[in-house]
Amino acid sequence: MERTEAGDAVILRTEAVSRRFGNFVAVRRVTAEFRRRALTSIIGPNGAGKTTYFNLLSGALRPSQGRIILERRDITGTPQQRLVRLGIARSYQITSLFPQLSALENVRVALQALTRSRYNFWTPRARLAGLAERAAELLELTGLYHRRHRPAAALAHGEQRALEIAVALAGAPRLLLLDEPTAGMSPEETREMMRLIVGLAERHTVILVEHKMKLVMGISARVMVLHHGELVAEGTPEEIRRDRLVRRVYLGQREH
Amino acid sequence: MDLIGATAVARGWRLWEPIARHRALAVMLFIAVLPWVTPYQALATNILIYGLFAAGFNLLYGYLGLLSFGHAALFGGGAYACGIAIVRFGLPWYAGLALGTLGGMAISLLIGALATRTRGIYFAMITLAFAQSLYYLAYQAQGWTGGENGLRGVNVRRVELFFLPLDFTDPVARYWLMAALVGLALLALSRILNSPLGAVIEAVRENEARARACGYDVAATRLMTFVLSGGFAGLAGALQALELSTVSIETLDYATSGLVVMMTLLGGAGTFFGPFVGAAVFALIQDVFSLWTVHWQLLAGAIFMLFVLFLPRGIWGYLLEWSEQRQATQSS
Ligand SMILES: Nc1ncnc2c1ncn2[C@@H]1O[C@H](COP(=O)(O)OP(=O)(O)OP(=O)(O)O)[C@@H](O)[C@H]1O
Ligand SMILES: [Mg+2]
């Protein structure tokens, strides 16, 4: 790939990254580029390796082989808490919140993580300037403001998924990784979520994992298809729709 | 604001709110009436000291969710640090207390550097193993610690408090001085719980993976909390050294580690008030039953088991839950 030309348009690149679990290869030599301020979707059937690939991108797992480059910087093996500070944030396929904390505190704690006084043990936390206000804004954006005082555990499923995104957004991320944000949602909630994601993609670089292909075709700039851990196709939604291999391995299985 | 310590835990209490807002004050009030309600004054001092010890333990167990079985090392370590400072180096009482607190923190830093990489049963076992090593060390180092006879002669007679001389041999004066120190420690604890770090501690307890994804260093958070917890335990140990004028090897015994776990669970882990309630109930059980029978520990054990089975959130935890439910039904 022509690095010079792609240079600035590309925010993240993986070079032949693999991840094995014992003898099993969950992600196999995936080489891909992600463009800035675009919505890229990663699709693929169950067990294709999408979540594992996300874990590699977000630093939750180390690649067994290959390199990951964020802007011109090699971030392979950098721990997750450092990557957050470099602007990589993620949401989880299985809701991962602070269940007993209020919606507001969930976001506030995430915001606090990026301040210098994050481990301060003496100043009252309410005195950290602007965090609660910023948290309230993010809840407003994700439609949860009226629920801000509820514990995360007491929110409806769709609301929890939205809160996941608010928490991920707290990092003011340059790169937002969303792992099946619509998992388990009703059609109504799904539509709502998709609207939110499209809005986010206008201001952020979003990588979206989804296994329902139909959902992403209309909104993605690029689509990547994973199958058995391998990148089997990559292109615009139109190209993906026409791709023979994709039709066989993916559409053939899931959308009959 | 609430008594679970998290201003953020969303619960609508009205009755408890004033107590919750001034939780450190509320405990101090409790401390202030204590000597009048306990049968004799030494018991009140005992509750004071073990209450502080349990409150420090609770920071680690109740708020962060790490179960240490080696807190005796921090309590006993603080007691010996204070005792050695006074007996062997002739330092004044306040230096003894400061060194006891720092001693507790230093030992937890040492233990924590290894133990906080683990959690669950592994954390419990590593802390236990360290505490046992320290016990053995203190047992052997007779020249410093007095070995199995304990360290005697931690005598403080007079205390100059802002040029106000206080007779430290007078139990009442001693109680008030200690109550004031414990009160200050509780203000500090309340402040820690209210701080940004307090929020991180809860976040780590609630969801470690999420806390990490937010950008927090979970191992570092554990270590900081463990060290802070060690400071409170160390201060409690130092106070006990002053109270008893001696440090016995039993302060480092694993039974002491077990005791603080029981007190905290009995009172209510993860609540600000719980550890003191637990320490008080435990002290009373011991006091009353040991008059009846030499087998009082059997009874104490049985009571503890009943509580774990039927009131798993502890006495104070149960009271909170009950008042919360009552309000929920009233408002609906
Ligand atoms: N920690 C692990 N240890 C062992 N095997 C794993 C681990 N994580 C994932 N796998 C395996 O790797 C393969 C890919 O899993 P992954 O979760 O990445 O798939 P996915 O594409 O996200 O699937 P889904 O659509 O169901 O979410 C699966 O076969 C899974 O069993
Ligand atoms: Mg997945």
Coordinates of C-alpha atoms and ligand atoms in Angstrom, one line a residue:
Chain A
M1 CA 0.0 0.0 0.0
E2 CA 1.3 3.5 -0.9
R3 CA 2.1 4.9 2.5
T4 CA 2.9 8.4 1.3
E5 CA -0.4 8.9 -0.3
A6 CA -2.4 7.2 2.4
G7 CA -0.4 8.9 5.1
D8 CA -2.8 11.5 6.5
A9 CA -6.0 10.0 5.5
V10 CA -5.2 6.8 7.4
I11 CA -5.5 6.9 11.2
L12 CA -4.9 3.3 12.0
R13 CA -3.2 0.5 10.2
T14 CA -2.7 -3.2 11.1
E15 CA 0.0 -5.1 9.4
A16 CA -0.5 -8.8 9.2
V17 CA -1.7 -9.1 12.8
S18 CA -2.6 -12.5 14.1
R19 CA -3.8 -13.7 17.4
R20 CA -3.8 -17.3 18.5
F21 CA -5.4 -19.0 21.5
G22 CA -3.3 -22.1 21.9
N23 CA -3.4 -23.8 18.6
F24 CA -6.5 -21.9 17.5
V25 CA -5.9 -18.9 15.3
A26 CA -8.7 -16.4 16.0
V27 CA -7.3 -13.6 13.8
R28 CA -5.0 -14.5 10.9
R29 CA -2.7 -12.0 9.2
V30 CA -5.1 -9.2 8.9
T31 CA -3.7 -6.2 7.0
A32 CA -6.1 -3.2 6.9
E33 CA -6.3 0.6 7.0
F34 CA -8.9 2.8 8.6
R35 CA -9.5 6.2 7.3
R36 CA -10.0 9.3 9.4
R37 CA -13.5 10.6 10.0
A38 CA -15.1 7.7 8.3
L39 CA -17.3 5.0 9.4
T40 CA -15.8 1.6 8.7
S41 CA -17.8 -1.5 9.5
I42 CA -16.4 -4.9 10.2
I43 CA -18.8 -7.7 9.5
G44 CA -18.6 -11.4 9.6
P45 CA -20.5 -14.4 11.0
N46 CA -20.3 -15.5 14.6
G47 CA -16.9 -16.5 15.7
A48 CA -15.2 -14.8 12.8
G49 CA -12.8 -13.0 15.1
K50 CA -14.3 -9.5 15.1
T51 CA -14.2 -9.1 18.8
T52 CA -10.7 -10.5 19.0
Y53 CA -9.6 -8.1 16.3
F54 CA -11.1 -5.2 18.4
N55 CA -9.3 -6.5 21.5
L56 CA -6.1 -6.2 19.5
L57 CA -6.9 -2.7 18.3
S58 CA -7.8 -1.5 21.8
G59 CA -4.9 -3.1 23.5
A60 CA -7.0 -5.5 25.6
L61 CA -5.0 -8.3 23.9
R62 CA -1.6 -8.4 22.4
P63 CA -1.2 -9.7 18.9
S64 CA 0.7 -12.9 18.5
Q65 CA 2.3 -11.5 15.4
G66 CA 2.1 -8.4 13.3
R67 CA 2.1 -4.6 14.0
I68 CA -0.5 -2.0 14.8
I69 CA 0.2 1.6 13.8
L70 CA -1.8 4.6 15.0
E71 CA -1.0 7.6 13.0
R72 CA 2.8 7.0 12.5
R73 CA 3.3 5.4 15.8
D74 CA 3.8 1.7 16.5
I75 CA 1.4 0.8 19.3
T76 CA 1.8 -2.9 19.1
G77 CA 1.6 -4.3 22.7
T78 CA 0.9 -0.9 24.3
P79 CA -1.4 -1.5 27.3
Q80 CA -5.0 -0.4 27.1
Q81 CA -4.8 2.3 29.7
R82 CA -2.1 4.0 27.6
L83 CA -4.0 3.7 24.4
V84 CA -7.0 5.4 26.0
R85 CA -4.8 8.4 26.5
L86 CA -3.7 8.2 22.8
G87 CA -7.4 8.4 21.9
I88 CA -8.6 4.9 21.3
A89 CA -11.9 4.2 23.1
R90 CA -14.2 1.2 22.8
S91 CA -17.6 -0.1 23.8
Y92 CA -18.2 -3.8 24.5
Q93 CA -20.4 -6.4 22.8
I94 CA -21.5 -7.5 26.3
T95 CA -22.5 -4.5 28.3
S96 CA -19.6 -3.5 30.5
L97 CA -20.5 -0.7 32.9
F98 CA -20.2 0.2 36.6
P99 CA -23.6 -1.3 37.6
Q100 CA -24.2 0.3 41.0
L101 CA -22.9 3.7 40.0
S102 CA -25.4 6.2 38.5
A103 CA -25.4 6.9 34.8
L104 CA -23.8 10.2 35.4
E105 CA -21.1 8.8 37.6
N106 CA -20.3 6.1 35.0
V107 CA -19.5 8.9 32.5
R108 CA -17.9 11.2 35.1
V109 CA -15.5 8.5 36.2
A110 CA -14.5 7.9 32.6
L111 CA -13.9 11.6 32.1
Q112 CA -11.9 11.7 35.3
A113 CA -9.5 9.1 33.9
L114 CA -8.1 11.6 31.5
T115 CA -7.4 14.4 34.0
R116 CA -4.2 14.8 36.0
S117 CA -6.0 14.5 39.3
R118 CA -7.4 11.1 38.5
Y119 CA -5.7 9.4 41.5
N120 CA -5.9 12.4 43.8
F121 CA -7.0 11.1 47.2
W122 CA -7.6 14.4 49.0
T123 CA -9.6 16.9 47.0
P124 CA -13.4 16.3 46.9
R125 CA -14.2 14.8 43.6
A126 CA -17.0 17.3 43.0
R127 CA -14.3 20.0 42.7
L128 CA -12.8 18.6 39.6
A129 CA -13.8 21.4 37.3
G130 CA -16.4 20.7 34.7
L131 CA -16.5 16.9 34.8
A132 CA -20.1 16.6 35.9
E133 CA -21.2 19.2 33.4
R134 CA -19.3 17.4 30.5
A135 CA -20.8 14.1 31.7
A136 CA -24.3 15.6 31.6
E137 CA -23.6 16.8 28.0
L138 CA -22.6 13.3 26.9
L139 CA -25.8 11.9 28.5
E140 CA -27.8 14.5 26.7
L141 CA -26.1 13.5 23.4
T142 CA -26.9 9.8 23.9
G143 CA -30.5 10.5 25.1
L144 CA -29.9 9.5 28.7
Y145 CA -30.0 12.9 30.5
H146 CA -33.4 12.2 32.2
R147 CA -32.0 9.0 33.5
R148 CA -28.7 10.4 34.9
H149 CA -29.3 9.6 38.5
R150 CA -30.3 6.0 38.0
P151 CA -27.8 3.2 38.7
A152 CA -26.6 1.7 35.4
A153 CA -28.0 -1.6 36.5
A154 CA -31.5 -0.2 36.7
L155 CA -31.5 1.1 33.1
A156 CA -33.3 -0.7 30.2
H157 CA -31.1 -2.7 27.9
G158 CA -31.1 -0.2 25.1
E159 CA -30.3 2.6 27.6
Q160 CA -27.3 0.6 28.9
R161 CA -26.0 0.2 25.3
A162 CA -26.3 4.0 24.8
L163 CA -24.6 4.5 28.2
E164 CA -21.7 2.3 26.9
I165 CA -21.3 4.7 24.1
A166 CA -21.4 7.8 26.3
V167 CA -18.7 6.2 28.5
A168 CA -16.6 5.5 25.4
L169 CA -17.1 9.0 24.2
A170 CA -15.8 10.4 27.5
G171 CA -12.3 9.8 26.3
A172 CA -12.8 12.4 23.5
P173 CA -11.5 9.6 21.4
R174 CA -9.8 10.0 18.0
L175 CA -10.9 6.5 17.3
L176 CA -14.1 5.0 18.5
L177 CA -14.5 1.2 18.4
L178 CA -18.0 0.0 18.8
D179 CA -18.6 -3.8 19.2
E180 CA -22.1 -4.7 18.2
P181 CA -23.8 -1.7 19.9
T182 CA -27.2 -3.0 18.8
A183 CA -26.7 -6.5 20.3
G184 CA -30.0 -7.6 21.8
M185 CA -31.9 -4.5 20.9
S186 CA -35.5 -4.2 19.7
P187 CA -35.9 -2.9 16.1
E188 CA -37.0 0.4 17.5
E189 CA -33.9 0.7 19.7
T190 CA -31.7 -0.4 16.9
R191 CA -32.9 2.4 14.6
E192 CA -32.3 4.9 17.4
M193 CA -28.8 3.5 17.9
M194 CA -28.0 3.6 14.2
R195 CA -29.0 7.3 14.1
L196 CA -26.7 8.0 17.0
I197 CA -23.8 6.2 15.3
V198 CA -24.3 8.1 12.1
G199 CA -24.2 11.3 14.0
L200 CA -21.0 10.3 15.8
A201 CA -19.3 9.4 12.6
E202 CA -19.6 13.0 11.4
R203 CA -17.2 14.0 14.1
H204 CA -15.2 10.9 15.0
T205 CA -13.5 8.0 13.3
V206 CA -15.7 5.1 14.0
I207 CA -15.1 1.4 13.6
L208 CA -18.2 -0.6 14.0
V209 CA -18.5 -4.3 14.4
E210 CA -21.8 -5.8 13.4
H211 CA -22.9 -9.1 12.2
K212 CA -26.1 -8.0 10.7
M213 CA -24.9 -6.9 7.3
K214 CA -28.0 -5.1 6.3
L215 CA -27.7 -2.6 9.1
V216 CA -24.3 -1.2 8.1
M217 CA -24.5 -1.2 4.3
G218 CA -26.4 2.1 4.1
I219 CA -24.2 4.0 6.5
S220 CA -20.6 2.8 6.1
A221 CA -17.9 4.4 4.0
R222 CA -16.0 1.1 3.9
V223 CA -16.8 -2.4 4.9
M224 CA -14.4 -5.2 5.9
V225 CA -15.5 -8.8 6.0
L226 CA -13.8 -11.3 8.4
H227 CA -14.3 -15.0 8.0
H228 CA -12.5 -17.6 10.1
G229 CA -10.2 -14.9 11.3
E230 CA -9.2 -13.8 7.9
L231 CA -10.0 -10.6 6.0
V232 CA -11.8 -12.0 3.0
A233 CA -13.0 -8.7 1.5
E234 CA -12.7 -5.0 1.9
G235 CA -14.3 -2.1 0.0
T236 CA -17.2 0.2 -0.4
P237 CA -20.6 -1.3 0.6
E238 CA -21.4 -1.6 -3.1
E239 CA -18.2 -3.6 -3.8
I240 CA -18.9 -5.8 -0.9
R241 CA -22.4 -6.5 -2.0
R242 CA -21.1 -7.6 -5.4
D243 CA -18.2 -9.7 -4.1
R244 CA -18.7 -13.3 -5.0
L245 CA -16.8 -14.7 -2.0
V246 CA -18.7 -12.6 0.4
R247 CA -22.0 -13.7 -1.0
R248 CA -20.9 -17.3 -0.7
V249 CA -19.3 -17.3 2.8
Y250 CA -21.4 -14.7 4.4
L251 CA -24.7 -13.9 2.8
G252 CA -25.2 -17.6 2.0
Q253 CA -25.0 -18.4 5.7
R254 CA -26.8 -15.6 7.4
E255 CA -29.3 -14.0 5.2
H256 CA -31.2 -16.9 3.7
Chain B
M1 CA -24.8 11.2 49.5
D2 CA -25.1 7.9 51.2
L3 CA -23.6 5.7 53.8
I4 CA -22.3 3.2 51.3
G5 CA -19.7 5.9 50.9
A6 CA -20.4 6.6 47.3
T7 CA -21.9 10.0 46.6
A8 CA -22.5 8.5 43.3
V9 CA -24.5 5.4 44.2
A10 CA -27.9 6.6 43.1
R11 CA -30.3 6.0 46.0
G12 CA -33.0 8.3 47.3
W13 CA -32.5 8.4 51.1
R14 CA -34.0 11.1 53.1
L15 CA -33.9 9.9 56.6
W16 CA -30.2 9.0 56.4
E17 CA -29.1 11.9 54.4
P18 CA -28.0 14.1 57.3
I19 CA -26.0 11.3 58.8
A20 CA -24.6 10.4 55.5
R21 CA -23.5 13.9 54.7
H22 CA -21.6 14.1 58.0
R23 CA -20.7 10.5 58.2
A24 CA -17.4 11.2 60.0
L25 CA -19.1 13.4 62.5
A26 CA -21.8 10.8 63.1
V27 CA -19.1 8.2 63.9
M28 CA -17.4 10.7 66.2
L29 CA -20.7 11.3 68.0
F30 CA -20.9 7.5 68.5
I31 CA -17.4 7.5 69.8
A32 CA -18.2 10.3 72.2
V33 CA -21.2 8.5 73.8
L34 CA -19.4 5.1 73.8
P35 CA -17.6 5.4 77.2
W36 CA -21.0 6.0 78.9
V37 CA -22.8 3.1 77.4
T38 CA -20.1 0.5 77.7
P39 CA -19.8 -1.3 81.1
Y40 CA -16.2 0.0 81.6
Q41 CA -14.0 2.4 79.9
A42 CA -11.3 0.0 78.6
L43 CA -14.0 -1.6 76.5
A44 CA -14.7 1.7 74.8
T45 CA -11.1 2.2 74.0
N46 CA -11.0 -1.3 72.6
I47 CA -13.9 -0.5 70.3
L48 CA -12.3 2.7 69.3
I49 CA -9.0 1.0 68.3
Y50 CA -10.6 -2.0 66.6
G51 CA -13.2 0.2 64.9
L52 CA -10.4 2.2 63.3
F53 CA -8.5 -1.0 62.3
A54 CA -11.7 -2.4 60.7
A55 CA -12.4 0.9 59.0
G56 CA -9.0 0.7 57.4
F57 CA -9.6 -2.9 56.4
N58 CA -13.0 -2.0 55.0
L59 CA -11.4 0.6 52.7
L60 CA -9.7 -2.3 51.0
Y61 CA -12.3 -5.0 51.3
G62 CA -15.6 -3.2 51.3
Y63 CA -14.9 -0.4 48.9
L64 CA -12.3 -1.9 46.6
G65 CA -13.3 -5.6 46.9
L66 CA -10.0 -7.1 47.9
L67 CA -10.0 -9.6 50.7
S68 CA -6.8 -9.4 52.8
F69 CA -6.0 -12.2 55.3
G70 CA -2.9 -10.4 56.4
H71 CA -4.0 -7.2 58.0
A72 CA -2.5 -8.3 61.3
A73 CA 0.9 -7.5 59.6
L74 CA -0.2 -3.8 59.2
F75 CA -1.8 -3.5 62.7
G76 CA 1.0 -5.4 64.5
G77 CA 3.6 -3.7 62.3
G78 CA 2.2 -0.3 63.3
A79 CA 2.1 -1.4 67.0
Y80 CA 5.8 -2.5 66.9
A81 CA 6.9 0.5 65.0
C82 CA 5.4 2.7 67.6
G83 CA 6.6 0.6 70.5
I84 CA 10.2 0.3 69.2
A85 CA 10.3 4.1 68.5
I86 CA 9.3 4.8 72.1
V87 CA 11.1 2.0 74.0
R88 CA 14.3 1.6 72.0
F89 CA 14.8 5.2 70.7
G90 CA 13.1 7.2 73.4
L91 CA 11.0 9.1 70.9
P92 CA 7.9 11.0 72.1
W93 CA 4.4 9.6 71.8
Y94 CA 3.4 11.5 68.7
A95 CA 6.5 10.3 66.9
G96 CA 5.5 6.8 67.9
L97 CA 2.0 7.3 66.3
A98 CA 3.4 8.8 63.2
L99 CA 5.9 6.0 62.8
G100 CA 3.2 3.5 63.5
T101 CA 1.1 4.9 60.7
L102 CA 4.0 5.1 58.3
G103 CA 5.1 1.6 59.4
G104 CA 1.7 0.2 58.4
M105 CA 2.0 2.0 55.1
A106 CA 5.5 0.8 54.5
I107 CA 4.6 -2.8 55.2
S108 CA 1.6 -2.7 53.0
L109 CA 3.7 -1.1 50.2
L110 CA 6.1 -4.1 50.5
I111 CA 3.3 -6.7 50.6
G112 CA 1.2 -4.9 48.1
A113 CA 4.0 -4.6 45.5
L114 CA 3.6 -8.3 45.1
A115 CA 0.1 -9.1 46.2
T116 CA -1.8 -6.5 44.3
R117 CA -0.9 -8.2 41.0
T118 CA -3.3 -10.9 42.1
R119 CA -6.8 -11.0 43.5
G120 CA -9.4 -13.3 45.1
I121 CA -8.0 -16.3 46.9
Y122 CA -4.4 -15.6 45.7
F123 CA -4.4 -12.2 47.2
A124 CA -5.8 -13.5 50.5
M125 CA -3.1 -16.2 50.5
I126 CA -0.2 -13.9 49.7
T127 CA -1.2 -11.4 52.3
L128 CA -1.6 -14.2 54.8
A129 CA 1.9 -15.7 54.0
F130 CA 3.5 -12.3 54.4
A131 CA 1.8 -11.7 57.7
Q132 CA 3.0 -15.1 58.9
S133 CA 6.6 -14.3 57.9
L134 CA 6.4 -11.0 59.8
Y135 CA 5.1 -12.9 62.8
Y136 CA 8.1 -15.2 62.6
L137 CA 10.5 -12.3 62.2
A138 CA 9.1 -10.5 65.2
Y139 CA 9.3 -13.7 67.2
Q140 CA 13.0 -14.2 66.3
A141 CA 14.2 -10.6 66.6
Q142 CA 14.1 -10.6 70.4
G143 CA 16.5 -7.8 70.8
W144 CA 14.1 -5.4 69.1
T145 CA 10.7 -6.9 69.8
G146 CA 11.0 -8.8 73.0
G147 CA 10.1 -12.0 71.1
E148 CA 7.4 -14.1 72.6
N149 CA 7.2 -12.0 75.7
G150 CA 6.2 -9.0 73.7
L151 CA 7.6 -5.5 73.8
R152 CA 7.2 -4.0 77.3
G153 CA 7.5 -0.6 78.6
V154 CA 5.8 1.5 76.0
N155 CA 5.1 3.9 78.7
V156 CA 3.8 7.4 78.1
R157 CA 3.0 9.4 81.2
R158 CA 2.5 12.9 80.1
V159 CA 1.3 14.3 76.9
E160 CA 1.8 18.0 76.1
L161 CA -1.1 18.9 73.8
F162 CA -0.7 22.4 72.6
F163 CA 1.1 23.2 75.8
L164 CA -1.8 21.6 77.7
P165 CA -0.4 18.9 79.9
L166 CA -2.5 15.8 79.9
D167 CA -2.1 12.9 82.3
F168 CA -1.8 9.9 80.0
T169 CA -2.1 7.4 82.9
D170 CA -5.6 8.7 83.5
P171 CA -7.9 6.4 81.4
V172 CA -10.5 9.1 80.8
A173 CA -8.0 11.6 79.5
R174 CA -6.4 8.9 77.4
Y175 CA -9.7 7.9 75.9
W176 CA -10.4 11.5 74.8
L177 CA -7.1 11.9 73.3
M178 CA -7.5 8.7 71.4
A179 CA -11.0 9.5 70.4
A180 CA -9.8 12.8 69.0
L181 CA -7.1 11.0 67.0
V182 CA -9.5 8.4 65.7
G183 CA -11.9 11.2 64.8
L184 CA -9.2 12.9 62.7
A185 CA -8.4 9.6 61.0
L186 CA -12.0 9.1 60.1
L187 CA -12.2 12.6 58.6
A188 CA -9.3 11.6 56.5
L189 CA -11.0 8.4 55.5
S190 CA -14.2 10.2 54.6
R191 CA -12.2 12.6 52.5
I192 CA -10.4 9.7 50.7
L193 CA -13.8 8.1 49.9
N194 CA -15.0 11.4 48.5
S195 CA -12.0 12.1 46.4
P196 CA -11.3 11.2 42.8
L197 CA -9.4 8.2 44.0
G198 CA -12.5 7.1 46.0
A199 CA -14.4 7.1 42.7
V200 CA -11.7 5.0 41.0
I201 CA -11.8 2.6 43.9
E202 CA -15.5 2.0 43.5
A203 CA -15.1 1.8 39.7
V204 CA -12.5 -0.9 40.0
R205 CA -14.7 -2.8 42.5
E206 CA -17.7 -2.5 40.1
N207 CA -16.0 -3.5 36.9
E208 CA -12.3 -4.0 36.6
A209 CA -12.2 -4.5 32.8
R210 CA -14.2 -1.3 32.3
A211 CA -12.0 0.7 34.7
R212 CA -9.0 -0.4 32.7
A213 CA -10.7 0.5 29.4
C214 CA -11.4 3.9 30.8
G215 CA -7.7 4.4 31.3
Y216 CA -7.1 3.5 34.9
D217 CA -4.3 1.4 36.1
V218 CA -6.0 -1.2 38.2
A219 CA -2.9 -2.7 39.8
A220 CA -1.8 0.8 40.9
T221 CA -5.2 1.6 42.3
R222 CA -5.1 -1.6 44.3
L223 CA -1.7 -0.7 45.6
M224 CA -2.6 2.9 46.6
T225 CA -5.7 1.6 48.4
F226 CA -3.8 -1.1 50.2
V227 CA -1.2 1.4 51.3
L228 CA -3.8 3.8 52.6
S229 CA -5.6 1.0 54.3
G230 CA -2.3 0.1 55.9
G231 CA -1.9 3.6 57.3
F232 CA -5.2 3.3 59.2
A233 CA -4.4 -0.2 60.4
G234 CA -0.9 1.0 61.5
L235 CA -2.3 3.9 63.4
A236 CA -4.8 1.6 65.1
G237 CA -1.9 -0.7 66.1
A238 CA 0.1 2.2 67.4
L239 CA -2.8 3.4 69.5
Q240 CA -3.1 0.0 71.0
A241 CA 0.6 0.0 71.9
L242 CA 0.1 3.2 73.8
E243 CA -3.1 2.0 75.4
L244 CA -1.7 -1.2 76.7
S245 CA 1.9 0.0 77.3
T246 CA 3.0 -3.1 75.6
V247 CA 3.0 -4.8 72.2
S248 CA 2.3 -8.5 72.3
I249 CA 3.2 -10.9 69.5
E250 CA -0.5 -11.7 69.2
T251 CA -1.0 -8.5 67.3
L252 CA 0.8 -10.1 64.4
D253 CA -1.1 -13.4 64.8
Y254 CA -3.4 -14.6 62.0
A255 CA -6.2 -14.6 64.5
T256 CA -5.9 -10.8 64.5
S257 CA -6.3 -10.8 60.7
G258 CA -9.4 -13.0 61.1
L259 CA -10.8 -10.8 63.7
V260 CA -10.9 -7.7 61.6
V261 CA -12.5 -9.6 58.7
M262 CA -15.2 -10.8 61.1
M263 CA -15.8 -7.4 62.7
T264 CA -16.2 -5.8 59.2
L265 CA -18.5 -8.4 57.9
L266 CA -20.6 -8.4 61.1
G267 CA -21.0 -4.6 61.0
G268 CA -21.4 -4.2 57.2
A269 CA -18.6 -4.2 54.7
G270 CA -18.6 -1.2 52.3
T271 CA -20.5 1.1 54.7
F272 CA -18.8 3.9 56.6
F273 CA -20.3 3.1 60.0
G274 CA -20.3 -0.7 59.7
P275 CA -16.8 -1.4 60.9
F276 CA -17.4 0.5 64.2
V277 CA -20.7 -1.3 64.7
G278 CA -19.0 -4.6 64.1
A279 CA -16.1 -3.8 66.5
A280 CA -18.6 -2.7 69.2
V281 CA -20.8 -5.8 68.8
F282 CA -17.8 -8.1 68.8
A283 CA -16.3 -6.5 71.9
L284 CA -19.6 -6.8 73.7
I285 CA -20.0 -10.4 72.7
Q286 CA -16.6 -11.1 74.0
D287 CA -17.1 -9.1 77.2
V288 CA -20.5 -10.6 78.1
F289 CA -19.9 -14.2 77.1
S290 CA -16.4 -14.5 78.5
L291 CA -18.0 -13.8 81.9
W292 CA -20.3 -16.8 81.5
T293 CA -18.0 -19.3 79.9
V294 CA -14.4 -19.8 78.9
H295 CA -15.8 -21.2 75.6
W296 CA -17.0 -17.8 74.5
Q297 CA -15.2 -18.0 71.2
L298 CA -17.5 -20.9 70.3
L299 CA -20.5 -18.7 70.9
A300 CA -18.9 -15.8 69.0
G301 CA -18.2 -18.1 66.1
A302 CA -21.8 -19.4 66.1
I303 CA -23.2 -15.8 66.1
F304 CA -20.9 -14.8 63.3
M305 CA -22.1 -17.8 61.3
L306 CA -25.7 -16.9 61.8
F307 CA -25.0 -13.3 60.7
V308 CA -23.2 -14.5 57.5
L309 CA -26.1 -16.8 56.7
F310 CA -29.0 -14.5 57.5
L311 CA -27.6 -11.0 57.4
P312 CA -24.9 -11.2 54.7
R313 CA -24.7 -7.4 54.4
G314 CA -24.0 -7.0 58.1
I315 CA -25.9 -5.1 60.8
W316 CA -25.4 -1.7 59.5
G317 CA -25.7 -2.8 55.9
Y318 CA -29.1 -4.4 56.8
L319 CA -30.3 -1.3 58.5
L320 CA -29.5 0.7 55.4
E321 CA -31.2 -1.8 53.2
W322 CA -34.3 -1.8 55.4
S323 CA -34.6 2.0 55.5
E324 CA -34.1 2.2 51.8
Q325 CA -36.9 -0.3 51.1
R326 CA -39.2 1.4 53.5
Q327 CA -38.7 4.7 51.7
A328 CA -39.1 3.0 48.3
T329 CA -42.5 1.7 49.4
Q330 CA -43.5 5.0 51.0
S331 CA -42.7 7.0 47.9
S332 CA -44.4 4.5 45.5
Ligands
LIG1 N1 -9.9 -15.7 25.2 C1 -10.1 -16.7 24.3 N2 -9.6 -17.9 24.4 C2 -9.9 -18.9 23.5 N3 -10.6 -18.7 22.4 C3 -11.1 -17.5 22.2 C4 -10.9 -16.4 23.1 N4 -11.6 -15.4 22.6 C5 -12.1 -15.7 21.5 N5 -11.9 -17.0 21.2 C6 -12.3 -17.8 20.0 O1 -11.9 -17.0 18.9 C7 -13.0 -17.1 17.9 C8 -13.3 -15.7 17.5 O2 -14.1 -15.1 18.6 P1 -14.6 -13.6 18.5 O3 -15.3 -13.4 19.8 O4 -13.5 -12.7 18.1 O5 -15.7 -13.7 17.4 P2 -16.7 -12.6 16.9 O6 -16.5 -12.5 15.4 O7 -16.7 -11.4 17.7 O8 -18.1 -13.4 17.1 P3 -19.5 -12.9 17.5 O9 -20.2 -12.4 16.2 O10 -20.2 -14.1 18.0 O11 -19.3 -11.8 18.5 C9 -14.1 -17.9 18.5 O12 -14.0 -19.2 18.0 C10 -13.8 -17.9 20.0 O13 -14.2 -19.1 20.5
MG2 MG -17.9 -10.5 19.0

